[in-house]
């Protein structure tokens, strides 16, 4: 299959480009498109044959359900409480369009392939003019991130092309995604509601609207200590290069220095201003604030792979809540995670 790439204006998408993409989707094809978080790989959500192609193109396990994307909330305040609880209405009113995915009881009619056979579905309304135009033209789309399974999510059309070329019909190139990290996933079917994946919308922001929320255990274990062993981590979002994360800036510089003296190609994503400069290592200065860092992170990891880096070394950002999503992704991608300072 030939993968076509079409440029699209990210703030004022050209109607003919959107019409072309909608036609591909209507015919059961796959289209990658930008959102405010990362690029998604869409198929019409109510076409199980088309949705099956997403799993095939990504090599995604059939037990991993997909998010359904909408141009407008699928329900409103007058809807049945069982499919659209009051908390969903309040959260949608506050955060949609935006990077929040809600897990809700699955209504009849949603194909089982979308929910991986489960009794819930995940829904979100993205905040991006291209996504909005495409969803308005083509209807709801099931869309995971547009990368092969377990790899780093794409934040540019080039990232999508390098991982899915020849496997999908069309990529809409609307430039880099502004957010750079996947949406917050909140399960509203558990009590209290539970953050399954931390993202741009923080737990405290959710609590402010609906009261107490918890965070999924797996996502947070290891946040306050080294991982039990790399083999037990859920390796995900990982670059090809070996990723090592250190809390102590002195340890980071020492490790970079050691690698720079060997034959290894090393990239250092600097966050802490305290670490020493090391000669012989490529150094990328990362943003000091969480949203800026998130916007840069996946691009920096893709870049390291493109340049054949053997190692990516980075200083762990602070423990604060606003860094939760970045730390979650790093922890899943890391081979070495050392969150302690030995003195
Ligand atoms: O920002 C995003 O959410 C991006 C853009 C494209 O919208 N999408 C994305 O999709 O990250 P994906 O498939 O890469 O990640 C979706 C996550 C997975 O961890 C999946 O297991 C979870 O959401 N998920 C989907 N449906 C679910 C459900 N019914 N119950 C629990 N988790 C669900
Ligand atoms: Mg993904």
GROMACS .gro file of C-alpha atoms and ligand atoms in nm:
model
  377
    1UNK     CA    1   0.000   0.000   0.000
    2UNK     CA    2   0.117   0.351  -0.083
    3UNK     CA    3   0.087   0.594   0.210
    4UNK     CA    4  -0.017   0.937   0.091
    5UNK     CA    5   0.082   1.249   0.289
    6UNK     CA    6  -0.126   1.565   0.258
    7UNK     CA    7  -0.040   1.897   0.420
    8UNK     CA    8  -0.318   2.061   0.611
    9UNK     CA    9  -0.337   2.402   0.777
   10UNK     CA   10  -0.348   2.326   1.152
   11UNK     CA   11  -0.571   2.621   1.242
   12UNK     CA   12  -0.782   2.652   0.926
   13UNK     CA   13  -0.791   2.309   0.760
   14UNK     CA   14  -0.858   2.321   0.386
   15UNK     CA   15  -1.206   2.174   0.315
   16UNK     CA   16  -1.083   1.977   0.011
   17UNK     CA   17  -0.812   1.806   0.219
   18UNK     CA   18  -1.062   1.714   0.490
   19UNK     CA   19  -1.307   1.588   0.226
   20UNK     CA   20  -1.036   1.366   0.077
   21UNK     CA   21  -0.952   1.219   0.420
   22UNK     CA   22  -1.321   1.166   0.500
   23UNK     CA   23  -1.359   0.977   0.173
   24UNK     CA   24  -1.072   0.743   0.260
   25UNK     CA   25  -1.236   0.678   0.600
   26UNK     CA   26  -1.579   0.626   0.439
   27UNK     CA   27  -1.423   0.357   0.223
   28UNK     CA   28  -1.295   0.178   0.531
   29UNK     CA   29  -0.939   0.315   0.517
   30UNK     CA   30  -0.697   0.439   0.784
   31UNK     CA   31  -0.603   0.805   0.821
   32UNK     CA   32  -0.344   0.948   1.062
   33UNK     CA   33  -0.423   1.298   1.185
   34UNK     CA   34  -0.290   1.552   1.435
   35UNK     CA   35  -0.462   1.617   1.768
   36UNK     CA   36  -0.366   1.852   2.052
   37UNK     CA   37  -0.181   1.561   2.220
   38UNK     CA   38  -0.019   1.323   1.966
   39UNK     CA   39  -0.101   1.198   1.614
   40UNK     CA   40  -0.390   0.951   1.607
   41UNK     CA   41  -0.455   0.666   1.362
   42UNK     CA   42  -0.825   0.676   1.281
   43UNK     CA   43  -1.084   0.440   1.139
   44UNK     CA   44  -1.460   0.485   1.148
   45UNK     CA   45  -1.557   0.371   1.496
   46UNK     CA   46  -1.871   0.186   1.395
   47UNK     CA   47  -1.705  -0.007   1.110
   48UNK     CA   48  -1.549  -0.317   1.273
   49UNK     CA   49  -1.368  -0.419   0.954
   50UNK     CA   50  -1.197  -0.079   0.934
   51UNK     CA   51  -1.114  -0.085   1.306
   52UNK     CA   52  -0.953  -0.428   1.264
   53UNK     CA   53  -0.708  -0.267   1.020
   54UNK     CA   54  -0.583  -0.040   1.301
   55UNK     CA   55  -0.484  -0.342   1.510
   56UNK     CA   56  -0.313  -0.501   1.209
   57UNK     CA   57  -0.121  -0.186   1.108
   58UNK     CA   58   0.004  -0.120   1.463
   59UNK     CA   59   0.063  -0.481   1.564
   60UNK     CA   60  -0.156  -0.393   1.860
   61UNK     CA   61  -0.271  -0.678   2.086
   62UNK     CA   62  -0.646  -0.739   2.043
   63UNK     CA   63  -0.697  -0.701   2.421
   64UNK     CA   64  -0.601  -0.330   2.419
   65UNK     CA   65  -0.915  -0.117   2.366
   66UNK     CA   66  -0.931   0.204   2.159
   67UNK     CA   67  -1.052   0.556   2.236
   68UNK     CA   68  -1.349   0.682   2.033
   69UNK     CA   69  -1.307   1.046   1.929
   70UNK     CA   70  -1.603   1.281   1.883
   71UNK     CA   71  -1.655   1.631   1.741
   72UNK     CA   72  -1.912   1.694   2.018
   73UNK     CA   73  -1.994   1.509   2.342
   74UNK     CA   74  -2.174   1.181   2.261
   75UNK     CA   75  -2.440   1.260   2.523
   76UNK     CA   76  -2.578   1.566   2.701
   77UNK     CA   77  -2.720   1.659   3.040
   78UNK     CA   78  -3.055   1.503   2.952
   79UNK     CA   79  -2.903   1.162   2.871
   80UNK     CA   80  -2.949   0.843   3.072
   81UNK     CA   81  -2.743   0.838   3.388
   82UNK     CA   82  -2.613   0.488   3.328
   83UNK     CA   83  -2.425   0.580   3.009
   84UNK     CA   84  -2.356   0.945   3.095
   85UNK     CA   85  -2.326   0.997   3.471
   86UNK     CA   86  -2.339   1.349   3.618
   87UNK     CA   87  -1.960   1.340   3.670
   88UNK     CA   88  -1.909   1.287   3.294
   89UNK     CA   89  -2.132   1.582   3.215
   90UNK     CA   90  -1.944   1.807   3.460
   91UNK     CA   91  -1.601   1.698   3.336
   92UNK     CA   92  -1.700   1.736   2.971
   93UNK     CA   93  -1.836   2.084   3.040
   94UNK     CA   94  -1.511   2.182   3.211
   95UNK     CA   95  -1.240   2.007   3.003
   96UNK     CA   96  -1.380   1.933   2.654
   97UNK     CA   97  -1.264   1.989   2.397
   98UNK     CA   98  -0.935   1.886   2.555
   99UNK     CA   99  -0.692   1.611   2.654
  100UNK     CA  100  -0.923   1.412   2.884
  101UNK     CA  101  -1.050   1.062   2.799
  102UNK     CA  102  -1.344   0.923   2.995
  103UNK     CA  103  -1.402   0.551   3.045
  104UNK     CA  104  -1.777   0.484   3.068
  105UNK     CA  105  -2.017   0.192   3.043
  106UNK     CA  106  -2.034   0.079   2.680
  107UNK     CA  107  -2.367   0.156   2.513
  108UNK     CA  108  -2.520  -0.105   2.281
  109UNK     CA  109  -2.403  -0.071   1.922
  110UNK     CA  110  -2.036   0.000   1.991
  111UNK     CA  111  -1.840  -0.275   1.811
  112UNK     CA  112  -1.670  -0.519   2.049
  113UNK     CA  113  -1.342  -0.482   1.862
  114UNK     CA  114  -1.327  -0.117   1.973
  115UNK     CA  115  -1.358  -0.206   2.341
  116UNK     CA  116  -1.151  -0.526   2.312
  117UNK     CA  117  -1.456  -0.721   2.422
  118UNK     CA  118  -1.491  -0.519   2.744
  119UNK     CA  119  -1.805  -0.369   2.896
  120UNK     CA  120  -1.668  -0.012   2.894
  121UNK     CA  121  -1.564   0.230   2.623
  122UNK     CA  122  -1.329   0.528   2.625
  123UNK     CA  123  -1.439   0.859   2.470
  124UNK     CA  124  -1.280   1.195   2.413
  125UNK     CA  125  -1.337   1.523   2.228
  126UNK     CA  126  -1.002   1.656   2.105
  127UNK     CA  127  -0.910   2.024   2.092
  128UNK     CA  128  -0.758   2.066   1.746
  129UNK     CA  129  -0.910   2.231   1.439
  130UNK     CA  130  -0.800   1.948   1.205
  131UNK     CA  131  -0.941   1.676   1.430
  132UNK     CA  132  -1.260   1.871   1.471
  133UNK     CA  133  -1.305   1.917   1.096
  134UNK     CA  134  -1.228   1.552   1.026
  135UNK     CA  135  -1.465   1.421   1.294
  136UNK     CA  136  -1.736   1.657   1.171
  137UNK     CA  137  -1.696   1.525   0.817
  138UNK     CA  138  -1.637   1.154   0.885
  139UNK     CA  139  -1.818   1.089   1.214
  140UNK     CA  140  -1.670   0.933   1.532
  141UNK     CA  141  -1.327   0.775   1.486
  142UNK     CA  142  -1.161   0.501   1.688
  143UNK     CA  143  -0.800   0.612   1.713
  144UNK     CA  144  -0.494   0.502   1.906
  145UNK     CA  145  -0.166   0.689   1.880
  146UNK     CA  146  -0.029   0.651   1.525
  147UNK     CA  147   0.278   0.439   1.603
  148UNK     CA  148   0.359   0.070   1.598
  149UNK     CA  149   0.260  -0.089   1.928
  150UNK     CA  150   0.485  -0.007   2.231
  151UNK     CA  151   0.695   0.250   2.039
  152UNK     CA  152   0.717   0.621   2.119
  153UNK     CA  153   0.400   0.809   2.019
  154UNK     CA  154   0.428   1.040   1.716
  155UNK     CA  155   0.412   1.417   1.751
  156UNK     CA  156   0.487   1.496   1.385
  157UNK     CA  157   0.377   1.352   1.051
  158UNK     CA  158   0.739   1.239   0.990
  159UNK     CA  159   0.722   1.026   1.306
  160UNK     CA  160   0.403   0.862   1.175
  161UNK     CA  161   0.554   0.801   0.833
  162UNK     CA  162   0.870   0.646   0.973
  163UNK     CA  163   0.672   0.389   1.170
  164UNK     CA  164   0.363   0.323   0.955
  165UNK     CA  165   0.471   0.390   0.596
  166UNK     CA  166   0.305   0.141   0.362
  167UNK     CA  167   0.062   0.024   0.630
  168UNK     CA  168  -0.192   0.308   0.625
  169UNK     CA  169  -0.370   0.502   0.351
  170UNK     CA  170  -0.319   0.866   0.439
  171UNK     CA  171  -0.142   1.101   0.679
  172UNK     CA  172  -0.268   1.455   0.734
  173UNK     CA  173   0.041   1.663   0.808
  174UNK     CA  174  -0.071   1.949   1.030
  175UNK     CA  175   0.271   2.015   1.187
  176UNK     CA  176   0.380   1.926   1.539
  177UNK     CA  177   0.119   1.846   1.806
  178UNK     CA  178   0.115   2.128   2.063
  179UNK     CA  179   0.072   1.911   2.376
  180UNK     CA  180   0.310   1.628   2.291
  181UNK     CA  181   0.185   1.373   2.545
  182UNK     CA  182  -0.125   1.151   2.543
  183UNK     CA  183  -0.456   1.246   2.709
  184UNK     CA  184  -0.537   1.177   3.073
  185UNK     CA  185  -0.751   0.860   3.093
  186UNK     CA  186  -1.007   0.864   3.376
  187UNK     CA  187  -1.220   0.560   3.458
  188UNK     CA  188  -1.562   0.680   3.571
  189UNK     CA  189  -1.696   0.326   3.613
  190UNK     CA  190  -1.493   0.269   3.931
  191UNK     CA  191  -1.570   0.429   4.264
  192UNK     CA  192  -1.396   0.658   4.335
  193UNK     CA  193  -1.303   0.740   3.974
  194UNK     CA  194  -0.951   0.629   3.888
  195UNK     CA  195  -0.682   0.788   3.668
  196UNK     CA  196  -0.563   0.499   3.448
  197UNK     CA  197  -0.310   0.710   3.259
  198UNK     CA  198  -0.180   1.043   3.386
  199UNK     CA  199  -0.180   1.318   3.124
  200UNK     CA  200  -0.211   1.692   3.073
  201UNK     CA  201  -0.522   1.723   3.297
  202UNK     CA  202  -0.398   1.670   3.655
  203UNK     CA  203  -0.569   1.460   3.924
  204UNK     CA  204  -0.613   1.773   4.139
  205UNK     CA  205  -0.793   1.946   3.850
  206UNK     CA  206  -1.028   1.646   3.818
  207UNK     CA  207  -1.087   1.637   4.195
  208UNK     CA  208  -1.176   2.005   4.192
  209UNK     CA  209  -1.470   1.919   3.964
  210UNK     CA  210  -1.590   1.577   4.082
  211UNK     CA  211  -1.432   1.519   4.424
  212UNK     CA  212  -1.191   1.244   4.519
  213UNK     CA  213  -1.012   1.053   4.241
  214UNK     CA  214  -0.748   0.784   4.282
  215UNK     CA  215  -0.457   0.692   4.059
  216UNK     CA  216  -0.399   0.344   3.923
  217UNK     CA  217  -0.137   0.154   4.128
  218UNK     CA  218   0.070   0.025   3.836
  219UNK     CA  219   0.109   0.371   3.690
  220UNK     CA  220   0.255   0.508   4.008
  221UNK     CA  221   0.461   0.224   4.155
  222UNK     CA  222   0.828   0.302   4.115
  223UNK     CA  223   0.765   0.676   4.137
  224UNK     CA  224   0.928   0.689   4.477
  225UNK     CA  225   1.202   0.434   4.441
  226UNK     CA  226   1.393   0.229   4.192
  227UNK     CA  227   1.203  -0.028   3.991
  228UNK     CA  228   1.226  -0.379   4.138
  229UNK     CA  229   1.395  -0.492   3.818
  230UNK     CA  230   1.384  -0.365   3.462
  231UNK     CA  231   1.227  -0.692   3.346
  232UNK     CA  232   0.920  -0.638   3.560
  233UNK     CA  233   0.849  -0.291   3.426
  234UNK     CA  234   0.580  -0.248   3.165
  235UNK     CA  235   0.808  -0.140   2.885
  236UNK     CA  236   0.615   0.099   2.670
  237UNK     CA  237   0.664   0.425   2.483
  238UNK     CA  238   1.026   0.316   2.446
  239UNK     CA  239   1.284   0.443   2.197
  240UNK     CA  240   1.531   0.198   2.037
  241UNK     CA  241   1.812   0.358   2.235
  242UNK     CA  242   1.862   0.249   2.596
  243UNK     CA  243   1.701   0.511   2.818
  244UNK     CA  244   1.851   0.579   3.160
  245UNK     CA  245   1.701   0.823   3.411
  246UNK     CA  246   1.882   0.958   3.718
  247UNK     CA  247   1.767   1.179   4.001
  248UNK     CA  248   2.114   1.298   4.103
  249UNK     CA  249   2.268   1.549   3.855
  250UNK     CA  250   2.617   1.438   3.966
  251UNK     CA  251   2.532   1.079   3.874
  252UNK     CA  252   2.391   1.189   3.538
  253UNK     CA  253   2.708   1.373   3.443
  254UNK     CA  254   2.925   1.085   3.565
  255UNK     CA  255   2.729   0.835   3.356
  256UNK     CA  256   2.732   1.058   3.047
  257UNK     CA  257   3.104   1.109   3.093
  258UNK     CA  258   3.168   0.736   3.122
  259UNK     CA  259   2.964   0.662   2.808
  260UNK     CA  260   3.118   0.950   2.614
  261UNK     CA  261   3.462   0.797   2.673
  262UNK     CA  262   3.349   0.462   2.537
  263UNK     CA  263   3.245   0.399   2.177
  264UNK     CA  264   2.878   0.446   2.258
  265UNK     CA  265   2.675   0.725   2.101
  266UNK     CA  266   2.510   0.912   2.383
  267UNK     CA  267   2.244   1.183   2.396
  268UNK     CA  268   2.184   1.376   2.709
  269UNK     CA  269   1.844   1.537   2.765
  270UNK     CA  270   1.939   1.802   3.019
  271UNK     CA  271   1.678   1.925   3.259
  272UNK     CA  272   1.865   2.013   3.576
  273UNK     CA  273   2.075   2.329   3.545
  274UNK     CA  274   2.307   2.178   3.809
  275UNK     CA  275   2.468   1.903   3.602
  276UNK     CA  276   2.820   1.961   3.466
  277UNK     CA  277   2.878   1.998   3.092
  278UNK     CA  278   3.035   1.683   2.946
  279UNK     CA  279   3.240   1.691   2.627
  280UNK     CA  280   3.175   1.423   2.366
  281UNK     CA  281   2.804   1.383   2.435
  282UNK     CA  282   2.525   1.545   2.240
  283UNK     CA  283   2.330   1.760   2.478
  284UNK     CA  284   1.973   1.872   2.433
  285UNK     CA  285   1.846   2.136   2.673
  286UNK     CA  286   1.493   2.044   2.780
  287UNK     CA  287   1.232   2.291   2.899
  288UNK     CA  288   1.221   2.351   3.274
  289UNK     CA  289   0.841   2.357   3.287
  290UNK     CA  290   0.626   2.046   3.258
  291UNK     CA  291   0.406   2.141   2.957
  292UNK     CA  292   0.712   2.262   2.764
  293UNK     CA  293   0.903   1.944   2.849
  294UNK     CA  294   0.607   1.725   2.749
  295UNK     CA  295   0.584   1.903   2.414
  296UNK     CA  296   0.955   1.830   2.349
  297UNK     CA  297   0.995   1.480   2.493
  298UNK     CA  298   0.875   1.242   2.222
  299UNK     CA  299   1.041   1.452   1.951
  300UNK     CA  300   1.369   1.428   2.142
  301UNK     CA  301   1.337   1.047   2.173
  302UNK     CA  302   1.248   1.006   1.804
  303UNK     CA  303   1.543   1.229   1.717
  304UNK     CA  304   1.783   1.022   1.924
  305UNK     CA  305   1.673   0.709   1.736
  306UNK     CA  306   1.698   0.882   1.399
  307UNK     CA  307   2.057   0.978   1.478
  308UNK     CA  308   2.145   0.626   1.589
  309UNK     CA  309   2.201   0.705   1.957
  310UNK     CA  310   2.285   0.398   2.168
  311UNK     CA  311   2.196   0.570   2.494
  312UNK     CA  312   1.966   0.849   2.602
  313UNK     CA  313   2.051   0.977   2.948
  314UNK     CA  314   1.832   1.221   3.134
  315UNK     CA  315   1.788   1.401   3.464
  316UNK     CA  316   1.459   1.311   3.627
  317UNK     CA  317   1.226   1.608   3.653
  318UNK     CA  318   1.081   1.700   3.996
  319UNK     CA  319   0.833   1.486   4.190
  320UNK     CA  320   0.555   1.749   4.163
  321UNK     CA  321   0.209   1.661   4.039
  322UNK     CA  322   0.246   1.866   3.722
  323UNK     CA  323   0.529   1.632   3.614
  324UNK     CA  324   0.324   1.314   3.679
  325UNK     CA  325   0.253   1.234   3.312
  326UNK     CA  326   0.610   1.298   3.196
  327UNK     CA  327   0.747   1.081   3.478
  328UNK     CA  328   0.496   0.804   3.399
  329UNK     CA  329   0.607   0.791   3.034
  330UNK     CA  330   0.975   0.804   3.127
  331UNK     CA  331   0.935   0.528   3.380
  332UNK     CA  332   0.773   0.302   3.122
  333UNK     CA  333   1.038   0.377   2.862
  334UNK     CA  334   1.339   0.353   3.094
  335UNK     CA  335   1.579   0.062   3.129
  336UNK     CA  336   1.746   0.230   3.427
  337UNK     CA  337   1.537   0.436   3.668
  338UNK     CA  338   1.728   0.573   3.964
  339UNK     CA  339   1.517   0.813   4.158
  340UNK     CA  340   1.743   0.845   4.464
  341UNK     CA  341   2.037   1.063   4.557
  342UNK     CA  342   2.316   0.881   4.741
  343UNK     CA  343   2.515   1.106   4.965
  344LIG     O1  344  -0.416   1.160   2.349
  344LIG     C1  345  -0.461   1.048   2.324
  344LIG     O2  346  -0.534   0.985   2.404
  344LIG     C2  347  -0.424   0.985   2.189
  344LIG     C3  348  -0.488   1.069   2.079
  344LIG     C4  349  -0.467   1.009   1.943
  344LIG     O3  350  -0.625   1.083   2.106
  344LIG     N1  351  -0.469   0.849   2.183
  344LIG     C5  352  -0.406   0.749   2.250
  344LIG     O4  353  -0.461   0.624   2.226
  344LIG     O5  354  -0.314   0.768   2.325
  344LIG     P1  355  -0.387   0.489   2.267
  344LIG     O6  356  -0.471   0.381   2.209
  344LIG     O7  357  -0.247   0.495   2.227
  344LIG     O8  358  -0.402   0.486   2.423
  344LIG     C6  359  -0.533   0.470   2.479
  344LIG     C7  360  -0.524   0.422   2.618
  344LIG     C8  361  -0.465   0.282   2.626
  344LIG     O9  362  -0.383   0.275   2.741
  344LIG     C9  363  -0.589   0.196   2.642
  344LIG    O10  364  -0.560   0.076   2.710
  344LIG    C10  365  -0.680   0.287   2.722
  344LIG    O11  366  -0.657   0.416   2.672
  344LIG     N2  367  -0.821   0.251   2.704
  344LIG    C11  368  -0.895   0.258   2.591
  344LIG     N3  369  -1.021   0.213   2.613
  344LIG    C12  370  -1.027   0.177   2.743
  344LIG    C13  371  -1.129   0.122   2.825
  344LIG     N4  372  -1.250   0.093   2.779
  344LIG     N5  373  -1.098   0.097   2.954
  344LIG    C14  374  -0.975   0.125   3.002
  344LIG     N6  375  -0.875   0.177   2.930
  344LIG    C15  376  -0.900   0.202   2.801
  345LIG    MG1  377  -0.051   0.460   2.224
   0.00000   0.00000   0.00000
